[in-house]
Amino acid sequence: MGKKTFTCIVCPRGCRVTIDDNMNVTGNKCLRGEKYARTEMTNPTRILTTTVKTTFKNMPRVSVKTEEPIPKELIMQAMEEINKVTIKEQKKIGDIVIENILDTGINVILTKPLIRNEVKNEEVHLSN
Amino acid sequence: MREIVVIGGGASGLAVALETKKRGRDVLLIEREEDLGGILNQCIHNGFGLEVFEEEYTGPEYANKYIEEFLKLDIDYHLNTTVLKIEKTNNYFEITMSSKARGIEKIKAKAVVISTGSYERSRGSIIMPGERPYGVITAGSAQRYLNIDGYMVGKRVFILGSGDIGLIMARRMFLEGAKVLGVAEIMPYSNGLTRNIVQCLDDFDIPLYLSHTVTDVKSGESNRLESIVIQKVDENFNPIENTAKVFEVDTLLLSIGLIPDIALLDNLEVVVDSLTKSAKINQAYETSVRGLFICGNSLQVHDLVDNVTLESIRAGKCVSDYLEKKLEKNNESIDIIPGKNVGYVTPQVLDFSWSPKELIISFRGKKKMEKTKIKVFQNNELVFEKFKQFIVPAEMETIKLDYSKLNKFDELGISLEEL
Ligand code: SF4
């Protein structure tokens, strides 16, 4: 019988979770910790957050993330794919930048609007 | 004359503006950058929002939720505008601000809220021997250059200090192709969240040198950083001989702590707390200057943005109450003092002219503690106690207590006792 203990990284609480050979999980404060412990044993995954180049002068980079966690061993390859992209047109937060990255079935999406018109067009906003 | 001027459009300022506007107040927010959202815009990693939304967001996503609401509520704002000075004359404040587009302008306000965040401790604030070459920069500046402007500050990187920004930047620079040779932390434990040690260092085999510090910095011909030396330290943080390790690096990132940015309080007679390095406040987030409020990282450095939001909403409510009730100071107040094992406490003053039902006290422990009782005393009498499994300096603690039973003369002391 072997046991493995690690830190759940799903949220900043960082519970110490223990998993045994029968995949029983203890120490987790919520169900996500149980799921995390199981995938960490079989196929560790991470959400990847990075930036993408744009052609916009005032926003040369815009932030993106994988919509779901992707396998840990694909992270560097995913970085390569994402660094090939340059966005040329305005997009909303949540819009897809790369569909189904590396055949994971997971999209890379914007985490910031490119560009927030209401603000960019208006340096001073006074309602009356 | 405005009712409320909020200075700073990050997590704190946005929350204050939203809360006061929703309570029907007149509010103007001033932001020095060209976009709202503050430091969250460069914190592209995830981990934000679990307390407030019970979901995990990246920094820009978290900011966007508040920015969208802010714009929807049609709140007044100035962007690209720097506040130069705040002065108080009789019953109102005069704020001097400057912008490229409109030059110097002055406005008046009945209440001012400081939500200016914090700045990073830099090399000047620690004693680091060696030369002063290019390539030694704060982790937050490197984060901004990379995530907002899109360029890397170096190719071979070492990080001094294991605060969260340093850990996040270790991963970030690794992902962008830099060699990250290690992180040195002078304390025997990390100052960052455990999850960041796991997912930023362990995931990429980046070594963490605990009880180590940088003891020399060397530059080449063009005054660019070429190498650093780290050494193990003893209990008194003195370098131990024969423990030196040399790393050839072009960049040393400093992640050695944040300090509340209160430069704007210079012209006001604000009482400052040497422990928080910010203004002393009462339980309504009001400084010693009537009508001047402060919250978010400019009040105390938070580890979670969710707590900045929650604190700033409370502050926004207090500012609204202040304008509604036009409270007069009645000079009935007591001090709140950090006692055994407590690093600092906010608020520092309990002012009985304010009458919210509960008192929310935030503080940090001085050291790592297990099975701990948080105790509050007044005049040697225990008025509150709470059990905590773990206390770590990296995490801010918050307790709520009812102060209707307290006397109005004796100070409150808060201490931590290990069982
Ligand atoms: S088990 Fe749940 S509460 Fe604990 S760290 Fe994981 S996600 Fe957070």
Coordinates of C-alpha atoms and ligand atoms in Angstrom, one line a residue:
Chain A
M1 CA 0.0 0.0 0.0
G2 CA 1.5 3.3 -1.0
K3 CA 0.2 6.8 -0.2
K4 CA 1.1 10.0 -1.9
T5 CA 0.7 13.5 -0.4
F6 CA 0.8 16.7 -2.3
T7 CA -0.5 20.3 -2.3
C8 CA -3.8 20.8 -4.1
I9 CA -3.3 23.7 -6.5
V10 CA -6.8 24.2 -7.7
C11 CA -7.3 27.2 -5.5
P12 CA -5.1 29.4 -3.2
R13 CA -6.2 27.5 -0.1
G14 CA -3.6 24.9 -1.0
C15 CA -4.9 21.9 0.9
R16 CA -2.5 19.0 1.6
V17 CA -4.2 16.1 0.0
T18 CA -3.3 12.4 0.3
I19 CA -4.2 9.7 -2.1
D20 CA -3.8 6.0 -1.6
D21 CA -3.5 3.0 -4.0
N22 CA -7.3 2.7 -4.1
M23 CA -7.5 6.3 -5.2
N24 CA -9.1 7.3 -2.0
V25 CA -8.5 11.0 -1.3
T26 CA -8.2 12.7 2.1
G27 CA -7.3 16.2 3.3
N28 CA -9.2 18.0 0.6
K29 CA -11.6 20.8 1.7
C30 CA -13.8 20.4 -1.4
L31 CA -14.6 18.0 -4.2
R32 CA -12.3 19.7 -6.6
G33 CA -9.4 18.6 -4.5
E34 CA -10.4 15.0 -4.9
K35 CA -10.6 15.4 -8.7
Y36 CA -7.3 17.1 -8.7
A37 CA -5.6 14.4 -6.7
R38 CA -6.8 11.7 -9.1
T39 CA -5.8 13.5 -12.3
E40 CA -2.4 14.4 -10.7
M41 CA -1.8 10.7 -10.3
T42 CA -2.8 9.7 -13.8
N43 CA -2.6 12.7 -16.1
P44 CA -1.5 16.0 -14.5
T45 CA -3.0 19.0 -16.1
R46 CA -2.6 22.8 -15.8
I47 CA -4.4 25.9 -17.1
L48 CA -1.9 27.7 -19.3
T49 CA -2.0 31.5 -19.1
T50 CA 0.2 33.6 -21.4
T51 CA -0.1 36.5 -23.9
V52 CA -0.6 36.8 -27.7
K53 CA 0.9 39.4 -30.0
T54 CA -1.4 41.9 -31.6
T55 CA -1.1 44.6 -34.2
F56 CA -2.6 47.2 -31.9
K57 CA -0.1 49.9 -31.0
N58 CA -1.5 50.7 -27.6
M59 CA -1.9 47.0 -26.7
P60 CA 0.9 45.0 -28.3
R61 CA 0.1 42.0 -26.2
V62 CA -3.2 40.6 -24.9
S63 CA -3.6 38.0 -22.3
V64 CA -5.1 34.5 -23.0
K65 CA -5.6 31.2 -21.2
T66 CA -6.6 27.6 -22.1
E67 CA -10.3 27.4 -21.3
E68 CA -9.7 24.1 -19.4
P69 CA -6.5 22.6 -17.9
I70 CA -4.3 20.9 -20.6
P71 CA -1.9 18.0 -20.0
K72 CA 1.2 19.2 -18.3
E73 CA 3.6 17.7 -20.8
L74 CA 1.9 19.7 -23.6
I75 CA 2.6 23.1 -22.0
M76 CA 5.8 24.0 -23.8
Q77 CA 4.3 22.9 -27.2
A78 CA 1.2 24.9 -26.5
M79 CA 3.4 27.9 -25.8
E80 CA 5.0 27.5 -29.3
E81 CA 1.6 27.4 -30.9
I82 CA 0.3 30.4 -29.1
N83 CA 3.5 32.4 -29.9
K84 CA 2.9 31.9 -33.6
V85 CA -0.4 33.8 -33.5
T86 CA -0.8 37.6 -34.1
I87 CA -4.3 39.1 -33.6
K88 CA -5.2 41.8 -36.1
E89 CA -8.8 42.6 -35.3
Q90 CA -10.8 43.7 -32.2
K91 CA -12.1 40.9 -30.0
K92 CA -14.1 40.5 -26.9
I93 CA -13.1 38.9 -23.7
G94 CA -13.7 35.1 -24.0
D95 CA -13.3 35.0 -27.8
I96 CA -11.4 32.1 -29.2
V97 CA -7.9 32.7 -30.3
I98 CA -6.9 29.1 -31.1
E99 CA -9.5 26.4 -31.4
N100 CA -8.7 22.9 -30.1
I101 CA -5.1 23.5 -29.4
L102 CA -2.8 20.5 -30.1
D103 CA -6.0 18.3 -30.5
T104 CA -6.8 18.5 -26.8
G105 CA -10.3 19.6 -27.6
I106 CA -9.6 22.8 -25.5
N107 CA -9.7 26.3 -26.9
V108 CA -7.3 29.2 -26.1
I109 CA -9.4 32.3 -25.3
L110 CA -8.9 36.0 -24.6
T111 CA -8.9 37.0 -20.9
K112 CA -9.1 40.7 -21.7
P113 CA -11.1 42.6 -24.3
L114 CA -9.1 43.8 -27.2
I115 CA -10.0 46.8 -27.2
R116 CA -12.4 48.1 -24.7
N117 CA -14.0 50.8 -26.9
E118 CA -15.9 52.6 -24.3
V119 CA -12.7 53.4 -22.4
K120 CA -10.2 53.8 -25.2
N121 CA -12.3 56.4 -26.9
E122 CA -12.9 58.5 -23.9
E123 CA -10.3 59.7 -21.6
V124 CA -12.6 61.7 -19.4
H125 CA -16.1 60.5 -18.8
L126 CA -18.6 62.8 -17.0
S127 CA -22.2 61.7 -17.1
N128 CA -23.8 65.1 -16.7
Chain B
M1 CA -17.8 70.2 -5.6
R2 CA -17.8 66.5 -5.8
E3 CA -19.0 64.3 -3.0
I4 CA -16.4 61.6 -3.4
V5 CA -13.1 61.5 -5.3
V6 CA -11.6 58.0 -5.5
I7 CA -7.9 58.0 -6.4
G8 CA -6.8 54.8 -8.2
G9 CA -8.8 52.6 -10.6
G10 CA -7.6 49.2 -9.6
A11 CA -9.5 46.5 -7.7
S12 CA -9.9 48.8 -4.6
G13 CA -10.9 52.0 -6.4
L14 CA -13.3 50.2 -8.6
A15 CA -15.0 48.6 -5.6
V16 CA -15.3 51.8 -3.7
A17 CA -16.7 53.7 -6.7
L18 CA -19.3 50.9 -7.4
E19 CA -20.4 50.7 -3.8
T20 CA -20.8 54.5 -3.3
K21 CA -22.5 54.9 -6.7
K22 CA -25.0 52.2 -5.8
R23 CA -25.7 54.0 -2.6
G24 CA -26.7 57.0 -4.6
R25 CA -23.5 59.1 -4.0
D26 CA -21.8 61.4 -6.5
V27 CA -18.4 59.9 -7.2
L28 CA -15.4 60.6 -9.5
L29 CA -12.6 58.1 -10.0
I30 CA -9.1 59.2 -11.1
E31 CA -6.7 56.7 -12.7
R32 CA -3.2 57.5 -13.9
E33 CA -3.0 54.7 -16.5
E34 CA -4.9 54.6 -19.8
D35 CA -7.1 51.7 -18.7
L36 CA -8.9 50.8 -15.5
G37 CA -8.0 47.6 -13.6
G38 CA -4.7 48.6 -12.1
I39 CA -2.1 45.9 -11.4
L40 CA -4.6 43.1 -12.2
N41 CA -4.0 43.9 -15.9
Q42 CA -0.5 42.5 -15.7
C43 CA -1.4 39.6 -13.4
I44 CA -2.4 37.3 -16.4
H45 CA -2.2 34.1 -14.3
N46 CA -5.2 32.6 -12.6
G47 CA -6.2 32.2 -9.0
F48 CA -8.3 35.3 -8.5
G49 CA -12.0 35.4 -7.5
L50 CA -12.5 32.3 -5.5
E51 CA -13.7 34.1 -2.4
V52 CA -16.0 36.5 -4.2
F53 CA -17.2 34.5 -7.2
E54 CA -16.4 31.0 -6.1
E55 CA -14.7 30.6 -9.4
E56 CA -11.2 31.0 -10.6
Y57 CA -10.3 33.9 -12.9
T58 CA -7.1 35.5 -14.3
G59 CA -6.3 39.0 -13.2
P60 CA -7.6 40.8 -16.3
E61 CA -10.8 38.7 -16.2
Y62 CA -11.4 39.6 -12.5
A63 CA -10.8 43.3 -13.3
N64 CA -13.1 43.1 -16.3
K65 CA -16.1 42.0 -14.2
Y66 CA -15.8 45.3 -12.2
I67 CA -14.9 47.5 -15.1
E68 CA -18.0 46.4 -17.0
E69 CA -20.2 47.1 -14.1
F70 CA -18.4 50.4 -13.5
L71 CA -19.0 51.5 -17.1
K72 CA -22.6 50.3 -17.0
L73 CA -23.3 52.4 -13.9
D74 CA -22.0 55.4 -15.9
I75 CA -19.6 56.4 -13.1
D76 CA -17.5 59.5 -13.8
Y77 CA -13.8 59.0 -14.4
H78 CA -10.5 60.5 -15.6
L79 CA -7.9 58.3 -17.2
N80 CA -4.3 59.1 -17.9
T81 CA -4.5 61.6 -15.0
T82 CA -2.1 61.8 -12.1
V83 CA -3.1 63.3 -8.8
L84 CA -0.3 65.6 -7.7
K85 CA -1.5 66.9 -4.4
I86 CA -4.4 66.6 -1.9
E87 CA -5.0 69.5 0.5
K88 CA -7.6 70.1 3.1
T89 CA -9.2 73.4 3.7
N90 CA -11.9 73.6 6.3
N91 CA -14.5 71.2 5.3
Y92 CA -13.4 70.1 1.9
F93 CA -10.4 68.7 0.0
E94 CA -8.7 70.3 -3.0
I95 CA -7.2 67.8 -5.4
T96 CA -4.6 68.9 -7.9
M97 CA -4.3 66.6 -10.9
S98 CA -2.4 66.6 -14.1
S99 CA -2.9 65.1 -17.5
K100 CA -1.3 65.4 -21.0
A101 CA -4.6 66.3 -22.5
R102 CA -5.7 69.0 -20.1
G103 CA -2.7 70.1 -18.1
I104 CA -3.1 71.0 -14.4
E105 CA -6.6 71.0 -13.0
K106 CA -8.1 71.4 -9.5
I107 CA -11.2 69.9 -8.1
K108 CA -12.9 70.0 -4.8
A109 CA -14.5 67.1 -2.9
K110 CA -16.2 66.4 0.5
A111 CA -14.5 63.1 0.9
V112 CA -11.4 61.4 -0.7
V113 CA -10.6 57.7 -0.9
I114 CA -7.0 56.6 -1.4
S115 CA -6.9 53.4 -3.4
T116 CA -3.5 53.8 -4.8
G117 CA -2.2 50.3 -4.2
S118 CA 1.4 49.5 -3.3
Y119 CA 4.8 49.6 -4.8
E120 CA 7.6 47.1 -4.8
R121 CA 10.5 47.2 -2.4
S122 CA 13.5 47.8 -4.6
R123 CA 17.2 47.2 -4.3
G124 CA 17.6 50.5 -2.4
S125 CA 15.5 49.2 0.5
I126 CA 17.6 46.2 1.2
I127 CA 21.3 46.0 1.7
M128 CA 22.8 44.1 -1.2
P129 CA 26.5 44.2 -1.7
G130 CA 28.2 44.4 -5.1
E131 CA 27.9 46.6 -8.1
R132 CA 24.8 48.3 -9.5
P133 CA 24.5 47.0 -13.0
Y134 CA 21.6 46.9 -15.4
G135 CA 19.6 43.8 -15.2
V136 CA 18.6 44.0 -11.5
I137 CA 14.9 44.9 -11.5
T138 CA 11.8 44.3 -9.5
A139 CA 9.7 41.3 -10.4
G140 CA 6.6 43.4 -11.0
S141 CA 8.4 45.7 -13.5
A142 CA 9.5 42.6 -15.4
Q143 CA 6.0 41.4 -15.3
R144 CA 4.7 44.6 -16.8
Y145 CA 7.4 44.7 -19.5
L146 CA 6.5 41.1 -20.5
N147 CA 2.8 40.9 -20.1
I148 CA 1.8 44.4 -21.2
D149 CA 4.6 45.6 -23.5
G150 CA 5.6 42.2 -24.7
Y151 CA 9.4 42.0 -24.2
M152 CA 11.6 39.9 -22.0
V153 CA 14.0 41.6 -19.7
G154 CA 16.6 38.8 -19.9
K155 CA 17.5 35.3 -20.9
R156 CA 19.2 33.9 -17.9
V157 CA 17.3 34.8 -14.7
F158 CA 17.7 34.4 -11.0
I159 CA 15.1 35.6 -8.5
L160 CA 15.7 37.0 -5.0
G161 CA 12.7 36.6 -2.7
S162 CA 10.0 34.0 -2.9
G163 CA 7.0 36.3 -2.8
D164 CA 4.2 35.3 -5.1
I165 CA 5.1 37.8 -7.8
G166 CA 8.6 36.3 -7.9
L167 CA 7.3 32.8 -8.2
I168 CA 4.8 33.7 -10.9
M169 CA 7.5 35.4 -12.8
A170 CA 9.8 32.4 -12.5
R171 CA 7.2 30.4 -14.4
R172 CA 6.3 33.1 -16.8
M173 CA 9.9 33.7 -17.9
F174 CA 10.5 30.0 -18.2
L175 CA 7.5 29.6 -20.4
E176 CA 8.7 32.4 -22.7
G177 CA 12.0 30.6 -23.1
A178 CA 14.3 32.0 -20.4
K179 CA 16.6 29.9 -18.3
V180 CA 15.4 30.4 -14.7
L181 CA 18.3 29.2 -12.5
G182 CA 16.7 29.5 -9.1
V183 CA 14.9 31.4 -6.4
A184 CA 16.7 32.5 -3.2
E185 CA 14.7 33.1 0.0
I186 CA 16.4 34.5 3.1
M187 CA 13.8 33.0 5.4
P188 CA 13.7 29.3 6.2
Y189 CA 10.2 29.2 4.5
S190 CA 8.7 30.7 1.4
N191 CA 6.6 33.8 1.6
G192 CA 4.5 32.7 -1.4
L193 CA 1.5 30.5 -1.5
T194 CA 2.3 26.8 -1.5
R195 CA 0.4 26.3 -4.7
N196 CA 2.7 28.8 -6.4
I197 CA 5.7 26.8 -5.2
V198 CA 4.2 23.7 -6.7
Q199 CA 2.9 25.1 -10.0
C200 CA 5.6 27.7 -10.7
L201 CA 8.8 26.1 -9.4
D202 CA 8.3 22.3 -8.9
D203 CA 6.5 21.9 -12.3
F204 CA 9.5 23.2 -14.1
D205 CA 12.3 21.9 -11.8
I206 CA 13.3 25.4 -10.7
P207 CA 15.2 25.2 -7.5
L208 CA 14.2 27.1 -4.4
Y209 CA 17.1 28.0 -2.0
L210 CA 15.7 28.6 1.4
S211 CA 17.8 30.4 4.0
H212 CA 19.9 31.8 1.2
T213 CA 20.5 35.4 -0.1
V214 CA 22.4 37.2 -2.8
T215 CA 25.7 38.3 -1.4
D216 CA 27.4 39.7 -4.6
V217 CA 26.5 41.1 -7.9
K218 CA 29.0 41.4 -10.8
S219 CA 28.7 43.2 -14.1
G220 CA 30.6 43.0 -17.4
E221 CA 31.9 45.8 -19.7
S222 CA 28.6 47.4 -20.6
N223 CA 27.6 47.5 -17.0
R224 CA 25.2 44.6 -17.6
L225 CA 24.7 42.0 -14.9
E226 CA 26.9 39.0 -15.5
S227 CA 26.8 36.9 -12.4
I228 CA 25.5 36.7 -8.9
V229 CA 26.7 34.9 -5.8
I230 CA 24.3 33.4 -3.3
Q231 CA 25.1 32.2 0.2
K232 CA 23.4 30.3 2.9
V233 CA 22.5 32.4 6.0
D234 CA 22.4 31.5 9.7
E235 CA 19.6 32.2 12.1
N236 CA 20.6 35.8 12.3
F237 CA 20.7 36.1 8.5
N238 CA 24.4 36.4 8.4
P239 CA 26.1 34.7 5.4
I240 CA 27.8 31.4 6.2
E241 CA 31.3 30.9 4.8
N242 CA 32.1 28.3 2.2
T243 CA 28.4 28.1 1.1
A244 CA 28.8 30.4 -2.0
K245 CA 27.2 29.4 -5.3
V246 CA 27.8 31.4 -8.4
F247 CA 25.2 31.8 -11.1
E248 CA 25.8 33.4 -14.5
V249 CA 22.8 35.4 -15.2
D250 CA 21.8 38.6 -17.1
T251 CA 18.8 39.3 -14.9
L252 CA 18.1 39.4 -11.2
L253 CA 14.5 39.8 -10.3
L254 CA 13.7 41.2 -6.9
S255 CA 10.5 39.9 -5.2
I256 CA 11.2 41.2 -1.7
G257 CA 7.9 42.7 -0.6
L258 CA 5.3 45.4 -1.2
I259 CA 4.9 48.7 0.6
P260 CA 1.6 50.8 0.6
D261 CA 1.8 53.8 -1.7
I262 CA 0.9 56.8 0.4
A263 CA 2.9 59.5 -1.2
L264 CA -0.3 61.5 -1.7
L265 CA -0.8 61.8 2.0
D266 CA 2.3 64.0 2.4
N267 CA 0.5 67.3 2.5
L268 CA -2.1 66.1 5.0
E269 CA -1.7 65.7 8.7
V270 CA -2.2 61.9 8.6
V271 CA -1.0 59.8 11.5
V272 CA 1.1 56.9 10.1
D273 CA 1.5 53.4 11.5
S274 CA 5.2 52.3 11.4
L275 CA 4.0 48.7 11.2
T276 CA 1.7 48.9 8.2
K277 CA 3.7 51.8 6.7
S278 CA 0.4 53.4 5.9
A279 CA -2.1 55.7 7.6
K280 CA -3.7 54.7 10.8
I281 CA -7.5 54.2 10.3
N282 CA -10.6 53.8 12.4
Q283 CA -13.1 51.0 11.8
A284 CA -14.6 53.0 9.0
Y285 CA -11.4 53.1 7.0
E286 CA -11.1 56.8 7.9
T287 CA -7.6 58.2 8.5
S288 CA -6.9 60.7 11.3
V289 CA -8.0 63.4 8.8
R290 CA -11.8 63.6 8.8
G291 CA -13.3 62.6 5.4
L292 CA -10.1 61.1 4.1
F293 CA -10.4 57.3 3.7
I294 CA -8.0 54.6 2.6
C295 CA -8.3 51.0 1.6
G296 CA -6.9 48.2 -0.5
N297 CA -3.1 47.7 -0.8
S298 CA -2.5 51.3 0.0
L299 CA -3.9 50.6 3.5
Q300 CA -2.3 47.1 4.0
V301 CA -0.7 44.7 1.6
H302 CA -3.2 41.9 0.8
D303 CA -2.4 38.4 -0.4
L304 CA -5.7 37.9 -2.2
V305 CA -7.4 40.5 -4.4
D306 CA -10.8 39.2 -3.2
N307 CA -10.0 40.6 0.2
V308 CA -9.1 44.0 -1.4
T309 CA -12.5 44.0 -3.1
L310 CA -14.4 43.0 0.1
E311 CA -12.5 45.6 2.2
S312 CA -13.1 48.3 -0.4
I313 CA -16.8 47.6 -0.5
R314 CA -16.9 48.0 3.2
A315 CA -14.9 51.3 2.9
G316 CA -17.3 52.5 0.2
K317 CA -20.3 51.8 2.5
C318 CA -18.5 53.8 5.3
V319 CA -17.8 56.8 3.0
S320 CA -21.5 56.8 2.0
D321 CA -22.6 56.7 5.6
Y322 CA -20.2 59.5 6.4
L323 CA -21.7 61.8 3.7
E324 CA -25.3 60.9 4.7
K325 CA -25.0 61.3 8.5
K326 CA -22.5 64.1 8.6
L327 CA -20.9 62.6 11.6
E328 CA -19.2 64.8 14.1
K329 CA -16.2 63.6 16.0
N330 CA -17.1 63.1 19.6
N331 CA -13.6 62.1 20.6
E332 CA -14.6 58.8 22.2
S333 CA -12.1 56.4 20.8
I334 CA -9.7 53.6 21.9
D335 CA -6.6 52.2 20.3
I336 CA -6.3 48.7 19.0
I337 CA -2.8 47.3 19.7
P338 CA -0.9 44.3 18.2
G339 CA 0.1 42.1 21.1
K340 CA 2.1 38.9 21.3
N341 CA 3.0 37.3 17.9
V342 CA 1.0 39.9 16.0
G343 CA 2.8 41.8 13.3
Y344 CA 0.3 44.6 12.7
V345 CA -3.4 45.3 13.0
T346 CA -6.0 47.4 11.2
P347 CA -7.9 49.4 12.2
Q348 CA -5.7 50.9 14.8
V349 CA -8.5 53.0 16.3
L350 CA -12.0 52.2 17.3
D351 CA -14.0 55.4 17.0
F352 CA -17.3 55.4 18.9
S353 CA -18.7 58.2 16.8
W354 CA -19.2 55.6 14.1
S355 CA -21.8 53.1 14.8
P356 CA -21.5 50.0 12.5
K357 CA -22.5 46.9 14.5
E358 CA -19.4 44.9 14.0
L359 CA -15.7 45.6 14.1
I360 CA -13.6 43.8 11.5
I361 CA -10.0 43.5 12.5
S362 CA -7.3 42.4 10.0
F363 CA -3.8 41.4 11.1
R364 CA -0.9 39.2 10.3
G365 CA 1.0 36.7 12.5
K366 CA 4.7 37.4 13.0
K367 CA 5.7 33.7 12.5
K368 CA 4.4 30.4 11.4
M369 CA 2.2 28.9 14.2
E370 CA 0.1 25.8 14.6
K371 CA -3.1 25.2 16.7
T372 CA -3.4 28.8 17.6
K373 CA -5.9 30.9 19.6
I374 CA -6.6 34.4 18.5
K375 CA -7.4 36.4 21.6
V376 CA -8.6 39.9 22.1
F377 CA -8.3 41.6 25.5
Q378 CA -9.6 44.8 27.0
N379 CA -8.3 45.7 30.4
N380 CA -7.0 42.2 30.9
E381 CA -10.4 40.8 30.2
L382 CA -10.8 38.3 27.3
V383 CA -13.5 39.8 25.0
F384 CA -13.0 37.5 22.0
E385 CA -11.3 34.3 21.1
K386 CA -11.1 32.1 18.0
F387 CA -9.2 28.9 17.2
K388 CA -7.0 28.7 14.0
Q389 CA -5.3 25.5 12.9
F390 CA -2.5 27.4 11.1
I391 CA -1.3 31.0 11.1
V392 CA 1.3 32.0 8.6
P393 CA 2.7 35.5 8.0
A394 CA 2.0 35.2 4.3
E395 CA -1.7 35.1 5.0
M396 CA -3.8 38.0 6.4
E397 CA -6.2 37.0 9.1
T398 CA -9.6 38.7 9.7
I399 CA -11.9 38.5 12.7
K400 CA -15.2 40.1 13.4
L401 CA -16.3 41.2 16.8
D402 CA -19.3 42.9 18.3
Y403 CA -18.1 46.0 20.1
S404 CA -21.3 47.1 21.8
K405 CA -20.1 45.4 25.0
L406 CA -16.7 47.1 25.0
N407 CA -15.9 50.0 27.4
K408 CA -14.9 53.3 25.8
F409 CA -11.7 53.9 27.7
D410 CA -9.3 50.9 27.6
E411 CA -7.3 49.9 24.6
L412 CA -7.9 46.6 22.8
G413 CA -5.0 44.2 22.5
I414 CA -4.9 41.3 20.1
S415 CA -2.5 38.4 20.5
L416 CA -1.8 34.9 19.2
E417 CA -1.2 32.0 21.6
E418 CA 0.0 28.5 20.5
L419 CA -1.9 25.8 22.4
Ligands
SF4_1 S1 -9.2 20.9 -2.0 FE1 -10.6 22.4 -2.6 S2 -10.3 24.0 -1.1 FE2 -8.5 22.7 -0.9 S3 -7.0 23.6 -2.3 FE3 -8.1 22.1 -3.5 S4 -9.7 23.3 -4.5 FE4 -9.0 24.6 -2.8

